[in-house]
Amino acid sequence: MTLAQRNAEILKLLEEQTKRNSASPAAARASLIAEGIYTKKGKLRVEYGGKSKKGAVAA
């Protein structure tokens, strides 16, 4: 398998996964939770810009 063939296969798999993840709002939510971007409660994780439970720490 050449590098170009490998890249084409990867792109194909990514397109299929994107199609499955964006099939419905429920599927999109489930995929974001499974990937760790959102919590089960629907809040954005701190690593991705969500609010921290802890107060701001003075530097």
XYZ file of N, CA and C in Angstrom:
177
model
N 0.850 -1.167 0.000
C 0.000 0.000 0.000
C 0.899 1.235 0.000
N 0.650 2.111 -0.917
C 1.446 3.336 -0.995
C 0.913 4.355 0.006
N 1.674 5.390 0.216
C 1.263 6.446 1.131
C -0.018 7.119 0.641
N -0.135 7.321 -0.651
C -1.330 7.951 -1.218
C -2.564 7.075 -0.999
N -2.422 5.766 -1.159
C -3.534 4.847 -0.929
C -3.934 4.845 0.542
N -2.920 4.854 1.400
C -3.178 4.875 2.835
C -3.936 6.133 3.222
N -3.496 7.275 2.716
C -4.160 8.537 3.016
C -5.588 8.566 2.486
N -5.811 7.996 1.306
C -7.153 7.936 0.728
C -8.075 7.088 1.602
N -7.576 5.978 2.119
C -8.369 5.114 3.006
C -8.712 5.840 4.307
N -7.745 6.549 4.848
C -7.983 7.295 6.085
C -9.040 8.368 5.855
N -8.943 9.096 4.762
C -9.940 10.118 4.450
C -11.331 9.520 4.282
N -11.407 8.373 3.655
C -12.684 7.688 3.466
C -13.292 7.317 4.817
N -12.467 6.772 5.716
C -12.945 6.402 7.049
C -13.392 7.624 7.844
N -12.648 8.723 7.729
C -13.025 9.950 8.428
C -14.357 10.499 7.918
N -14.567 10.443 6.619
C -15.828 10.911 6.040
C -16.996 10.060 6.525
N -16.811 8.742 6.590
C -17.867 7.847 7.072
C -18.184 8.122 8.542
N -17.148 8.324 9.357
C -17.353 8.610 10.773
C -18.069 9.940 10.956
N -17.707 10.929 10.169
C -18.357 12.232 10.239
C -19.830 12.120 9.873
N -20.127 11.322 8.858
C -21.513 11.115 8.442
C -22.337 10.479 9.567
N -21.740 9.470 10.233
C -22.439 8.817 11.346
C -22.625 9.775 12.518
N -21.593 10.570 12.819
C -21.655 11.474 13.963
C -22.610 12.635 13.751
N -22.855 13.012 12.524
C -23.736 14.151 12.260
C -25.094 13.727 11.714
N -25.448 12.463 11.880
C -26.728 11.963 11.367
C -27.910 12.583 12.105
N -27.747 12.841 13.389
C -28.810 13.441 14.185
C -28.179 14.192 15.356
N -28.946 15.080 15.981
C -28.407 15.779 17.146
C -28.009 14.809 18.266
N -28.760 13.744 18.444
C -28.436 12.765 19.485
C -27.121 12.047 19.177
N -26.907 11.710 17.918
C -25.661 11.050 17.526
C -24.477 11.994 17.688
N -24.669 13.255 17.356
C -23.599 14.236 17.505
C -23.237 14.420 18.976
N -24.245 14.515 19.817
C -24.019 14.662 21.256
C -23.295 13.448 21.820
N -23.737 12.264 21.442
C -23.111 11.036 21.929
C -21.648 10.949 21.500
N -21.351 11.361 20.293
C -19.959 11.291 19.829
C -19.083 12.305 20.560
N -19.605 13.495 20.830
C -18.828 14.498 21.567
C -18.571 14.053 23.004
N -19.535 13.381 23.609
C -19.347 12.847 24.954
C -18.339 11.707 24.932
N -18.446 10.819 23.957
C -17.522 9.683 23.849
C -16.091 10.142 23.598
N -15.923 11.246 22.874
C -14.592 11.773 22.578
C -14.032 12.599 23.726
N -14.861 12.862 24.751
C -14.387 13.590 25.918
C -14.427 15.093 25.790
N -15.155 15.609 24.825
C -15.246 17.054 24.637
C -16.341 17.630 25.542
N -17.426 16.887 25.696
C -18.515 17.278 26.581
C -18.667 16.250 27.692
N -19.204 16.695 28.830
C -19.497 15.783 29.928
C -20.846 15.123 29.660
N -21.187 14.134 30.466
C -22.490 13.468 30.303
C -23.650 14.416 30.576
N -23.388 15.459 31.351
C -24.430 16.448 31.643
C -24.564 17.497 30.544
N -23.689 17.440 29.540
C -23.774 18.367 28.421
C -22.938 19.618 28.569
N -22.070 19.646 29.559
C -21.201 20.808 29.769
C -19.894 20.615 29.018
N -19.371 21.698 28.485
C -18.094 21.678 27.790
C -16.979 21.467 28.809
N -16.059 20.548 28.518
C -14.956 20.278 29.439
C -14.017 21.476 29.513
N -13.361 21.621 30.655
C -12.458 22.746 30.904
C -11.373 22.818 29.835
N -10.846 21.667 29.415
C -9.775 21.631 28.416
C -10.187 22.267 27.097
N -11.493 22.337 26.848
C -11.999 22.864 25.579
C -12.722 24.195 25.747
N -12.508 24.856 26.897
C -13.077 26.181 27.098
C -14.228 26.238 28.075
N -14.568 25.129 28.699
C -15.637 25.124 29.687
C -15.182 25.764 30.978
N -16.152 26.051 31.844
C -15.839 26.695 33.114
C -15.322 25.673 34.118
N -14.360 26.108 34.913
C -13.771 25.281 35.945
C -14.602 25.372 37.217
N -14.669 24.299 37.983
C -15.365 24.313 39.259
C -14.565 25.103 40.295
N -13.257 25.106 40.160
C -12.389 25.825 41.084
C -12.354 27.301 40.726
N -12.085 28.134 41.723
C -11.970 29.570 41.495
C -10.663 29.892 40.797
N -10.539 31.078 40.302
C -9.316 31.494 39.628
C -8.174 31.547 40.631
N -7.015 31.091 40.219
C -5.844 31.068 41.077
C -4.989 32.286 40.758
N -4.620 33.029 41.802
C -3.779 34.203 41.609
C -2.355 33.761 41.288
N -1.761 34.386 40.320
C -0.412 33.999 39.913
C 0.650 34.684 40.710
